[in-house]
Tab-separated table of C-alpha atoms in Angstrom:
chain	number	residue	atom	x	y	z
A	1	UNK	CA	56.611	-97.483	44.661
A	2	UNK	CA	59.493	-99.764	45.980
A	3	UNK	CA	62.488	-98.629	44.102
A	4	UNK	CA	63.635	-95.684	42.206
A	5	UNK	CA	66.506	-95.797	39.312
A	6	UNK	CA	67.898	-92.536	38.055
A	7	UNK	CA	69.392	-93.756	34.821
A	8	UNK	CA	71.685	-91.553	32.582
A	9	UNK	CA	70.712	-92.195	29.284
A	10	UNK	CA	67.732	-93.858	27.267
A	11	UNK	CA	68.735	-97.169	26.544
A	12	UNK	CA	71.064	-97.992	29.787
A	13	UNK	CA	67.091	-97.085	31.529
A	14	UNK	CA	65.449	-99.633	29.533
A	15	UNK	CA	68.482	-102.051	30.295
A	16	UNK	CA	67.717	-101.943	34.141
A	17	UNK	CA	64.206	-101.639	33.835
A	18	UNK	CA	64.312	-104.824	31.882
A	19	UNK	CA	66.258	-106.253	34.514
A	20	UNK	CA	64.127	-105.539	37.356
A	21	UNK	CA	61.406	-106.999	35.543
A	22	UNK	CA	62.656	-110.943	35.107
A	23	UNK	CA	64.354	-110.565	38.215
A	24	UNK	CA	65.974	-114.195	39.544
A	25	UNK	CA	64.417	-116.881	37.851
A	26	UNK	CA	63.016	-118.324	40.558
A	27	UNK	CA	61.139	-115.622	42.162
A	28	UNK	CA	59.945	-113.446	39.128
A	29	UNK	CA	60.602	-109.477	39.366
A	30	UNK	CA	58.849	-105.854	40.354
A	31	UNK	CA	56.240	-104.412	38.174
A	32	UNK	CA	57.857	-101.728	36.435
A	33	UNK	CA	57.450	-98.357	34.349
A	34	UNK	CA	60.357	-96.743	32.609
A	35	UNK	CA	59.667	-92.773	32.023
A	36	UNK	CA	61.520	-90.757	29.649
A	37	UNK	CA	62.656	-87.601	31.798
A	38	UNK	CA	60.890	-86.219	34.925
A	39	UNK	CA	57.316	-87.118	34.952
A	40	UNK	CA	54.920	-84.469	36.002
A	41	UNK	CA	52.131	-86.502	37.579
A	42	UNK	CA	52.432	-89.541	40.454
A	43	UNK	CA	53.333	-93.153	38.997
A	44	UNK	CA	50.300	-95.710	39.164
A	45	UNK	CA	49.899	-97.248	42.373
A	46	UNK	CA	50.448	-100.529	40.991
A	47	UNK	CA	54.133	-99.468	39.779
A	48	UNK	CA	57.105	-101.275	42.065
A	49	UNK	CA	60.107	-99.792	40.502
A	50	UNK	CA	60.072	-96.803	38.175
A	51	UNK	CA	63.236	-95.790	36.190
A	52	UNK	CA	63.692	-92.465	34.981
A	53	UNK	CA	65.625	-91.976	32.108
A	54	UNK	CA	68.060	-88.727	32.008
A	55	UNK	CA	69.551	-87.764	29.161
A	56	UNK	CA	72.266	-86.608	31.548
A	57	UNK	CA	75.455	-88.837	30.869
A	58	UNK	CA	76.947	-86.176	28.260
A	59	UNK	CA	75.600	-82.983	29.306
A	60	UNK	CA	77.689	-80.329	31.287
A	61	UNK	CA	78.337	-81.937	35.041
A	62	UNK	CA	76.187	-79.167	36.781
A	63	UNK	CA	73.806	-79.805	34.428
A	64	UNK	CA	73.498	-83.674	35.151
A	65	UNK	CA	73.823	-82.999	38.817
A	66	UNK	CA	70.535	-80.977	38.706
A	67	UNK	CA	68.758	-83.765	36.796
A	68	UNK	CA	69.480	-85.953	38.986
A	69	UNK	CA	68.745	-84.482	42.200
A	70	UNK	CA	65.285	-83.446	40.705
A	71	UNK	CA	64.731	-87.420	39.809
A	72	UNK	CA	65.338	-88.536	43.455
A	73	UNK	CA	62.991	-85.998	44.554
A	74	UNK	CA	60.084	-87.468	42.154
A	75	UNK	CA	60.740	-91.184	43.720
A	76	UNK	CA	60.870	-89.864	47.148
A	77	UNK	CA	57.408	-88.359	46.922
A	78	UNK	CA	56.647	-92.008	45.246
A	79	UNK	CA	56.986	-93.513	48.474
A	80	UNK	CA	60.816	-95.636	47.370
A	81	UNK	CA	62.867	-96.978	49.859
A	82	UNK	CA	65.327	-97.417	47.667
A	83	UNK	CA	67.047	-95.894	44.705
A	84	UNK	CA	69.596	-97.091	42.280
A	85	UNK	CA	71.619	-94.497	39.991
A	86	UNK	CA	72.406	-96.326	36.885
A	87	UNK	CA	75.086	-95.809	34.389
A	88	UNK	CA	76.610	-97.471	31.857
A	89	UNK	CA	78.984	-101.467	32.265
A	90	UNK	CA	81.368	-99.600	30.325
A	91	UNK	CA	81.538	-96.609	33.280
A	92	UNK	CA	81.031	-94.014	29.964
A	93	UNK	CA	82.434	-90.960	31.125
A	94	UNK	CA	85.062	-87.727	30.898
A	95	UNK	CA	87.878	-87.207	33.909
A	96	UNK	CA	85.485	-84.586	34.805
A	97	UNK	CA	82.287	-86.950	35.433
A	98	UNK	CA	79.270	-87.453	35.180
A	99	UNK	CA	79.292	-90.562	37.596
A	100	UNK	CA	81.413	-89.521	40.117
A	101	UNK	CA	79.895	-85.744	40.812
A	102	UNK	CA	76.128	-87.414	40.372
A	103	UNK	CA	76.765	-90.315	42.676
A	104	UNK	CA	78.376	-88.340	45.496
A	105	UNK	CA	75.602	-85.534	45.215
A	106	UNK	CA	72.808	-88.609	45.663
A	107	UNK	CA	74.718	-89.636	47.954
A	108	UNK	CA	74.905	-86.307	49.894
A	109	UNK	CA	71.302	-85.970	49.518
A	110	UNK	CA	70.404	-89.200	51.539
A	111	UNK	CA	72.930	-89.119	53.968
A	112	UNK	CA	74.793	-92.300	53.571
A	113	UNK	CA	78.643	-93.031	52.300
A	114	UNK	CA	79.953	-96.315	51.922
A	115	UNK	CA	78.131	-96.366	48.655
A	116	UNK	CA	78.383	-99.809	46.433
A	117	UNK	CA	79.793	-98.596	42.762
A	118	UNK	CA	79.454	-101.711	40.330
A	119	UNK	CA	79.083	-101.181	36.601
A	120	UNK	CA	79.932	-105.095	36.364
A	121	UNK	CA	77.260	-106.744	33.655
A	122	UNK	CA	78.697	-110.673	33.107
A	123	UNK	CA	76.324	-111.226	30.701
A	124	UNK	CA	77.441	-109.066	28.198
A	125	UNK	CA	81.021	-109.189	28.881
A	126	UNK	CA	81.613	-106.615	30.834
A	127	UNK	CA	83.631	-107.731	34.954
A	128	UNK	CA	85.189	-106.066	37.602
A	129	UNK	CA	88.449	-107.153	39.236
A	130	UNK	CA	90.601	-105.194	42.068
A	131	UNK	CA	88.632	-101.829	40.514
A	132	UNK	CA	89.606	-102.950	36.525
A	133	UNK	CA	87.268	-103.132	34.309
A	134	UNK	CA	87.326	-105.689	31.931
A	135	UNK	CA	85.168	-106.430	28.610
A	136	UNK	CA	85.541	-109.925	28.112
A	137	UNK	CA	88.464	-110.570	27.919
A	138	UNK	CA	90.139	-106.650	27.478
A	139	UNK	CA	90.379	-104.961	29.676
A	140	UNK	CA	88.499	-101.065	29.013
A	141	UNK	CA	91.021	-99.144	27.596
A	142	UNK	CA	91.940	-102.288	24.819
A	143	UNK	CA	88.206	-102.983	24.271
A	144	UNK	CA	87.253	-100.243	21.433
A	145	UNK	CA	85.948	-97.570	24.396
A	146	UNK	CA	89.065	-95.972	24.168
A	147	UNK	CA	87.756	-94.979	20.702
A	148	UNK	CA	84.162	-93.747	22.094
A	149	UNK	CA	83.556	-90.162	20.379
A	150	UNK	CA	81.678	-88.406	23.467
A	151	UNK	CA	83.100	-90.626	26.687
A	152	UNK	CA	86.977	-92.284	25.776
A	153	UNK	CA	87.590	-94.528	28.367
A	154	UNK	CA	91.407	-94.360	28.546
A	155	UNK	CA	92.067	-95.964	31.955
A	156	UNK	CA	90.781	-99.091	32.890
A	157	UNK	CA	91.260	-98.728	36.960
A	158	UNK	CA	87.790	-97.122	37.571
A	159	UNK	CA	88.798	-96.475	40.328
A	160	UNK	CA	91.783	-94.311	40.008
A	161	UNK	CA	89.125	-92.935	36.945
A	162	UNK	CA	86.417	-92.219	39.361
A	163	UNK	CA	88.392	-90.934	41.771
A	164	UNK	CA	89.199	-87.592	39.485
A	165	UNK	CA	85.873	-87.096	39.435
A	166	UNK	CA	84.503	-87.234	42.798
A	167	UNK	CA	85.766	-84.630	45.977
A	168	UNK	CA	86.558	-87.333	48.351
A	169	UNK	CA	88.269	-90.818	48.629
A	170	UNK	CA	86.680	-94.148	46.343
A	171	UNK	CA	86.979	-97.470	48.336
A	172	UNK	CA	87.112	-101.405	47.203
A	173	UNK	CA	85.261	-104.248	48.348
A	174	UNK	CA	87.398	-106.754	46.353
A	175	UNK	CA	86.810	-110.262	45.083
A	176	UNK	CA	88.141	-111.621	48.178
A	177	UNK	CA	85.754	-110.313	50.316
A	178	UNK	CA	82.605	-110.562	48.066
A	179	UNK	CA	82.911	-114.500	47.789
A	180	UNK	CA	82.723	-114.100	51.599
A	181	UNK	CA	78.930	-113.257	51.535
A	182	UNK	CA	76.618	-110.666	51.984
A	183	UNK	CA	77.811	-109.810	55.606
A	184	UNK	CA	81.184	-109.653	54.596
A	185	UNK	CA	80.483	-106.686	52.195
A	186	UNK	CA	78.210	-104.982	54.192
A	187	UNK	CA	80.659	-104.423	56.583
A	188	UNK	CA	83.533	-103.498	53.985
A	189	UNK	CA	80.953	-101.147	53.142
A	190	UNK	CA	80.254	-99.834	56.347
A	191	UNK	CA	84.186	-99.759	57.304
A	192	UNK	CA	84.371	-97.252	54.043
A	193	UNK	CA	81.672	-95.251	55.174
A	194	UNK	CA	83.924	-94.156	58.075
A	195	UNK	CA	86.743	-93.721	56.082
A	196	UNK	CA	84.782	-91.352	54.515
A	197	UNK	CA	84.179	-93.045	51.176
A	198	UNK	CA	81.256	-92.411	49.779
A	199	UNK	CA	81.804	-94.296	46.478
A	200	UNK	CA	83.069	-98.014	46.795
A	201	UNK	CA	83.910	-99.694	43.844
A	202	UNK	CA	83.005	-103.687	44.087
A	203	UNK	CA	84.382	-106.579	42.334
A	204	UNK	CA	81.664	-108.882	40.571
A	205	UNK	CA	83.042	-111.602	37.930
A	206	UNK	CA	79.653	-113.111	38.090
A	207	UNK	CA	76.077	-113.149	38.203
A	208	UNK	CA	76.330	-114.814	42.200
A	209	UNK	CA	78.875	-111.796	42.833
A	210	UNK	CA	76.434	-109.429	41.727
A	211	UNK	CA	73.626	-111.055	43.397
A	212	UNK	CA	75.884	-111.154	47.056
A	213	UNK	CA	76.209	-107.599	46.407
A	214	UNK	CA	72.543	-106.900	46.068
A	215	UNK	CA	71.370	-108.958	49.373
A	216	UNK	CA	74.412	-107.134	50.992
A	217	UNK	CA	72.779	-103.566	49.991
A	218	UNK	CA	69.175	-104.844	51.375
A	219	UNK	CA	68.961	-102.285	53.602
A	220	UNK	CA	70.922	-99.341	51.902
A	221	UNK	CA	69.524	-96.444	50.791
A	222	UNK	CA	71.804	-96.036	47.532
A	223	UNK	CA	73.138	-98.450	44.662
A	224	UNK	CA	75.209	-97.039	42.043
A	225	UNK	CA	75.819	-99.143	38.860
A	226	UNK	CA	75.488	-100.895	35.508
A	227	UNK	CA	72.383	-102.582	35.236
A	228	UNK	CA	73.717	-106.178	36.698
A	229	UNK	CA	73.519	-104.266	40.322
A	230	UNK	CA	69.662	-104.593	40.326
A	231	UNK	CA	69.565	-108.618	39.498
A	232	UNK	CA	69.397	-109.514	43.175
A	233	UNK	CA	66.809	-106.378	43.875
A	234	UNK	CA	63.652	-107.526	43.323
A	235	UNK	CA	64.179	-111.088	45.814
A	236	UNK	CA	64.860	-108.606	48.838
A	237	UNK	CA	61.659	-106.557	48.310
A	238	UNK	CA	59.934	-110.372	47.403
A	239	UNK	CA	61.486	-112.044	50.326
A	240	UNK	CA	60.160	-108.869	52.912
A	241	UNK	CA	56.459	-109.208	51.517
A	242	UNK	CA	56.789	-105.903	50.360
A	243	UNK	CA	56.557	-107.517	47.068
A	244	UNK	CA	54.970	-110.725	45.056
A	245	UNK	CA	56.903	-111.283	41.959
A	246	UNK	CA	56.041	-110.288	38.714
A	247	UNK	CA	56.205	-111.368	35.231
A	248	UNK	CA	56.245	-109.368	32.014
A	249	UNK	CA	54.194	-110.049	29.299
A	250	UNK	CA	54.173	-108.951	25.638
A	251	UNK	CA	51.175	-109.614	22.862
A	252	UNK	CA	52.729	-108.327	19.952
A	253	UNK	CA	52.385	-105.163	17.826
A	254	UNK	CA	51.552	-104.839	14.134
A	255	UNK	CA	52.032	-102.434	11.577
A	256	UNK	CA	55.247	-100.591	9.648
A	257	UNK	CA	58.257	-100.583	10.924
A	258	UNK	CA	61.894	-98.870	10.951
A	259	UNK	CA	65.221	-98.889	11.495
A	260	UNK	CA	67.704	-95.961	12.456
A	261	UNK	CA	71.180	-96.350	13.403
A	262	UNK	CA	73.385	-93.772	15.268
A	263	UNK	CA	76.196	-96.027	17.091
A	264	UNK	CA	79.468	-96.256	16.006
A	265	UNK	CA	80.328	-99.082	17.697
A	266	UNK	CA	81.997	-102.307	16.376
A	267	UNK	CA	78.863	-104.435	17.637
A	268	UNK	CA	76.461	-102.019	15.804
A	269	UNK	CA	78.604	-101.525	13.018
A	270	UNK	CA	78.389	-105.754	12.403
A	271	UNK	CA	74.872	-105.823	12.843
A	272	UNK	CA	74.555	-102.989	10.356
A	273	UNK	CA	76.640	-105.099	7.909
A	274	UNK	CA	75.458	-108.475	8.520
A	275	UNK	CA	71.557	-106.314	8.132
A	276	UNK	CA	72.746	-105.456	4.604
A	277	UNK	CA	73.047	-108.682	3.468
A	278	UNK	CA	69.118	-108.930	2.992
A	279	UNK	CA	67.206	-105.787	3.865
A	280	UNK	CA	67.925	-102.148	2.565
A	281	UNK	CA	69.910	-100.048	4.194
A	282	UNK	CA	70.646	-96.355	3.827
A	283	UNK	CA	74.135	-95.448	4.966
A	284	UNK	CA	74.087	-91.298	6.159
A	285	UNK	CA	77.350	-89.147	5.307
A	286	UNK	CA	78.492	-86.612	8.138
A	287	UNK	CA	79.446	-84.181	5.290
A	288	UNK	CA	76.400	-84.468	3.778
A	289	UNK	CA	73.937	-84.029	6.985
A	290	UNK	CA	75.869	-80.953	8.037
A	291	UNK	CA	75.691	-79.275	4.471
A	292	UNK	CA	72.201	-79.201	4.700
A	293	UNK	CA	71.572	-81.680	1.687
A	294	UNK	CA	70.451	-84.436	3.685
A	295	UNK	CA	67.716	-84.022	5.493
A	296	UNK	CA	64.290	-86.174	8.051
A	297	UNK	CA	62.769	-86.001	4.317
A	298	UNK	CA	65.115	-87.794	2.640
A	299	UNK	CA	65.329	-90.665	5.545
A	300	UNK	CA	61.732	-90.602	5.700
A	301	UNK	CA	61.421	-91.366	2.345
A	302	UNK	CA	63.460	-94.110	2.190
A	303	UNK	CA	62.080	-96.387	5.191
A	304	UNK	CA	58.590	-95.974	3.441
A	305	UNK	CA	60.005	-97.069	-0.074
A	306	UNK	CA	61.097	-99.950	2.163
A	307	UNK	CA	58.110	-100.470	3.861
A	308	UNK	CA	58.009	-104.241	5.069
A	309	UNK	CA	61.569	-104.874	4.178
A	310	UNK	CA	62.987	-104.041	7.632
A	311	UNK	CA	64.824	-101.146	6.178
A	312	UNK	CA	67.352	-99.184	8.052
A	313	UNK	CA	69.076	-95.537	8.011
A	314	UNK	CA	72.595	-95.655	9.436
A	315	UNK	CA	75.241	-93.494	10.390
A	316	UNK	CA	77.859	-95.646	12.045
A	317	UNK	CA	80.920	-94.915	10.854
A	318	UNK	CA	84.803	-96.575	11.909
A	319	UNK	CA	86.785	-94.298	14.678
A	320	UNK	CA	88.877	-93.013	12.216
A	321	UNK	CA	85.582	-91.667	10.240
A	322	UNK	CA	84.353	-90.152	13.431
A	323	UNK	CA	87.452	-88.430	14.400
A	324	UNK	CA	87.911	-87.032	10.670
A	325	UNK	CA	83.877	-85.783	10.818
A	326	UNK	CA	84.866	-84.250	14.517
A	327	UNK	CA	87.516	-82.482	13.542
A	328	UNK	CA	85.777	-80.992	10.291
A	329	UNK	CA	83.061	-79.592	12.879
A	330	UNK	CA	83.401	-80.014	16.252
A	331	UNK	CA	82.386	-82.938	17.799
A	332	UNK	CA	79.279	-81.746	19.917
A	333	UNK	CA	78.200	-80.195	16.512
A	334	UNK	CA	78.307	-83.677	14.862
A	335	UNK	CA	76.247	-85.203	17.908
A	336	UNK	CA	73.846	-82.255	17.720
A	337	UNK	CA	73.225	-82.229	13.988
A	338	UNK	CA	72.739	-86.505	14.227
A	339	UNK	CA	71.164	-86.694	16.987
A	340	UNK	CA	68.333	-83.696	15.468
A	341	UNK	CA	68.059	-86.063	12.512
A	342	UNK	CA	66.856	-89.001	14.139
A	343	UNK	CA	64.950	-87.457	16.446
A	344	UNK	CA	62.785	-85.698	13.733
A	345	UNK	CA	62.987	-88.756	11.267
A	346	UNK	CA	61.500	-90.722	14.193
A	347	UNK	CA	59.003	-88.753	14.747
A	348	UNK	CA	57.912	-88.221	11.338
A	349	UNK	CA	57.651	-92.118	10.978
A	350	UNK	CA	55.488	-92.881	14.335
A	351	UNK	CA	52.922	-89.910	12.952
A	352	UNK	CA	52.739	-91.365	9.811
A	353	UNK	CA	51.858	-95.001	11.552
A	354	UNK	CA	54.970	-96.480	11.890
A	355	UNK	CA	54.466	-99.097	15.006
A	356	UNK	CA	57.415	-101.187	15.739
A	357	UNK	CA	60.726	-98.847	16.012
A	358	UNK	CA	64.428	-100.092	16.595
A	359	UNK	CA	66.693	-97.321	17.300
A	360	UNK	CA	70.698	-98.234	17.763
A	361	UNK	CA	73.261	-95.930	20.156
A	362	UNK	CA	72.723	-94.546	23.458
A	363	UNK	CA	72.466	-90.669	22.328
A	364	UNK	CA	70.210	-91.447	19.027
A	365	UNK	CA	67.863	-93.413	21.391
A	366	UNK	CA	67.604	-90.748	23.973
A	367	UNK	CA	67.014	-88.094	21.620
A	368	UNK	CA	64.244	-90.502	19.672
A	369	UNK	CA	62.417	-90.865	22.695
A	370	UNK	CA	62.546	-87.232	23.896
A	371	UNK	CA	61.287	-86.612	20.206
A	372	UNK	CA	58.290	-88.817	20.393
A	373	UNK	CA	56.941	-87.974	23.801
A	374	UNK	CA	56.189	-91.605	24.630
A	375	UNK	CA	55.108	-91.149	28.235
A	376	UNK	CA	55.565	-94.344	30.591
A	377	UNK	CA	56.511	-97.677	28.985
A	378	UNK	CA	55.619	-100.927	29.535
A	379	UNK	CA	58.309	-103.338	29.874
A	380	UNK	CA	57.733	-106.482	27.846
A	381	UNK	CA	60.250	-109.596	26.970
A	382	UNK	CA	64.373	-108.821	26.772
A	383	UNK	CA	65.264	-109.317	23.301
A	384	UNK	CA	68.733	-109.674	24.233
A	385	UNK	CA	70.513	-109.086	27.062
A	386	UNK	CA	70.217	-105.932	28.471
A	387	UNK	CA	67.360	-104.426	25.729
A	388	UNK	CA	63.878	-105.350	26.702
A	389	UNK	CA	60.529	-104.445	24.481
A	390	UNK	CA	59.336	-101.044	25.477
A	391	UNK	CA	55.711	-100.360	25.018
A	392	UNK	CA	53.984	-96.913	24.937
A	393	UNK	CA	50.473	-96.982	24.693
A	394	UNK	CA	50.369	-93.189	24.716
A	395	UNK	CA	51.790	-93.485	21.063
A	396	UNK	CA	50.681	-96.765	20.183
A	397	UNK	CA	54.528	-97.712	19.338
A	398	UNK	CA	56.884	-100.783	20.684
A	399	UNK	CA	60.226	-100.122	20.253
A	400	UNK	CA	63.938	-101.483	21.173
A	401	UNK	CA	66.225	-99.226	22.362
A	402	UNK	CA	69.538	-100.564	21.845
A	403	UNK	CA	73.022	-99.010	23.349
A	404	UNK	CA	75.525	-99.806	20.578
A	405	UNK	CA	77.584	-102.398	21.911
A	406	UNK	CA	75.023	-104.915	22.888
A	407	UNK	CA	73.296	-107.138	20.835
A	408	UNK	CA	73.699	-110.424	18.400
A	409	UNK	CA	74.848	-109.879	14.999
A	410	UNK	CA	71.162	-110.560	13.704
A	411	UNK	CA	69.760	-108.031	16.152
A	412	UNK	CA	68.149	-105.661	13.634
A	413	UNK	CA	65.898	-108.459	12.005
A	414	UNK	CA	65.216	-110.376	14.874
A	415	UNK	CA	64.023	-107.296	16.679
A	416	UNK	CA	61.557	-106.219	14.457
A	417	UNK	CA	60.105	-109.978	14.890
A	418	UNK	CA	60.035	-109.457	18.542
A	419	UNK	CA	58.109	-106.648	18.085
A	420	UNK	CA	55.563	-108.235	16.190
A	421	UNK	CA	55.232	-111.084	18.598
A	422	UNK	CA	57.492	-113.765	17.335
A	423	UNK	CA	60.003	-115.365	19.598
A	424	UNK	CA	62.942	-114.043	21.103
């Protein structure tokens, strides 16, 4: 193995696997495996890159610290040269961390500073400029992630953000410097090292940015990021021989399929609208979930009524819904109680045959997959940007994993046709 990414949650794993996979278009990508957590056996020897997926971006900082650490172990006894921690192009997390105590404790563990930080993703929307953080045309804190139930993102200078998370000083390679060229950043990046930065926040407005970035980090040990940091990855490892380019391939999967819903974002929130239009859709109340009178059952039952109607369970409700719920409960007791419901719903379907599975929201995806024990995936074909096909031949299941902002308004539907083969 080539590469290692630590990613902190589910679907922001399958986002970087994905792109490590296509790679620049004109020199293909790594073979790749996604696991879901710590595997406990070597990876194939034909595997390039494997990405671990944590479900480490919300738990207690210690906590994702530990994870971490453990992952890098796992890839260094894979033979990687290289490892990439992986967060989300929103930079999803509390003035506490995750991303700043997890990146300098990598960090610490390989014995490097002058670390690139990047969670830049043009594709998508989502740019860097002098350390702000922009989604389209927003910046952060205007963009609907100041409304995020587990990580508000108040501050849109990551970072001044990162900075209160992390023991010692963040650096910038700014704009300026990365339309310079690769050489030009490396040596930012070494000049911050000595400063005693470990974490350097980079400006990337653009694909080419985030592709200077990647040739400039050839050599380094440690990438932090969204999953844009990787595009440029694969060509390095291509243009050293240590790899030959690789292209994914998908033959399609037949069979039920299913819908479930946990992101309360305004992108999943259209798609769940714009879904309702022709399929059936089950919208789940907070009140009623943590009363006890809705139940896996009573989803269950309802996606096989629906069987071949691409119906889909929901609970996506507007901010103002989510901070009403919160403050009825608690807010981790809300997640909990959701995220327990999905997880067993999804499991219930995939034992009872169901074989193509779209799960929305970061959390709801990362508890799905810990439910169904999927063991590695294959990555197939990117759907949309940023969510490939994920295929587990261990449960005989594709899925899409989708974190709640991304997507087209169709997404649901055409999903569930990419699953089966059609075109994306």
């Amino acid at each position: 193995m080539l590469l290692g990414v630590i990613a902190d949650d589910f679907t922001g794993a399958g986002d970087i696997a994905n792109t490590l996979a296509k790679g620049l278009a004109d020199g293909g990508g790594l073979a790749v495996a996604q696991y879901m957590g710590i595997p406990d056996a070597p990876a194939h020897p034909s595997i390039e890159a494997g990405v671990i997926s944590l479900k480490s971006r919300s738990a207690p900082v210690a906590e994702a610290v530990a994870q971490s650490l453990a992952a890098l172990a796992w890839l260094q006894a894979q033979g990687c040269r290289q490892f990439v921690f992986k967060y989300c192009s929103t930079f999803d997390s509390t003035r506490e961390g995750n991303i700043g105590p997890v990146g300098e404790a990598l960090a610490d563990a390989l014995g490097v500073r002058g670390v690139i930080a990047c969670p830049a993703f043009p594709t998508v929307g989502r740019t860097v400029h002098q350390g702000h953080l922009f989604v389209h045309d927003r910046l952060l804190n205007e963009s609907g992630m100041q409304n995020h139930p587990l990580t508000p993102m108040p501050d849109p200078d990551i970072r001044r953000w990162l900075s209160q998370q992390t023991k010692g000083p963040v650096g910038l390679v700014p704009a300026a410097i990365v339309r310079q060229g690769p050489t030009a950043v490396r040596l930012a990046l070494e000049a911050a090292g000595n400063r005693g930065e470990s974490l350097v926040i980079a400006d990337a407005a653009t694909d080419d940015d985030l592709v200077v970035l990647g040739r400039a980090a050839a050599d380094a040990p440690l990438l932090t990021g969204g999953s844009g940091i990787a595009i440029g990855l694969p060509a390095n490892f291509i243009a050293a021989g240590s790899a030959k380019g690789h292209e994914t391939r998908y033959a399609g999967m037949d069979g039920p399929d299913a819908i479930l819903a946990g992101s309360c974002s305004g992108a999943t929130r259209g798609q769940v609208e714009r879904h309702a239009r022709h399929h059936p859709v089950l919208p789940i109340a907070v009140d009623s979930v943590m009363a006890g009178a809705t139940g896996p059952g009573d989803l269950v039952a309802f996606l096989q009524g629906h069987a071949g109607r691409k119906p889909l369970a929901y609970s996506s409700g507007t901010p103002d819904d989510v901070r009403a719920a919160q403050a009825r409960y608690g807010r981790e007791a809300v997640a909990e109680r959701l995220d327990a419901l999905f997880a067993e719903t999804a499991r219930r379907l995939v034992d009872a045959g169901v074989k193509r599975l779209v799960v929305a929201g970061g959390e709801t995806s990362g508890a799905v997959a810990q439910a169904l024990n999927l063991g590695e995936l294959e990555i197939g074909p990117e759907i949309d940007p940023g969510v490939p096909i994920l295929v587990s031949a261990k449960r005989g299941v594709s899925l899409a994993l989708k974190s709640g902002n991304f997507g087209r308004e169709t997404f649901f539907a055409t999903a569930l046709d990419a699953l089966k083969g059609g075109p994306v």
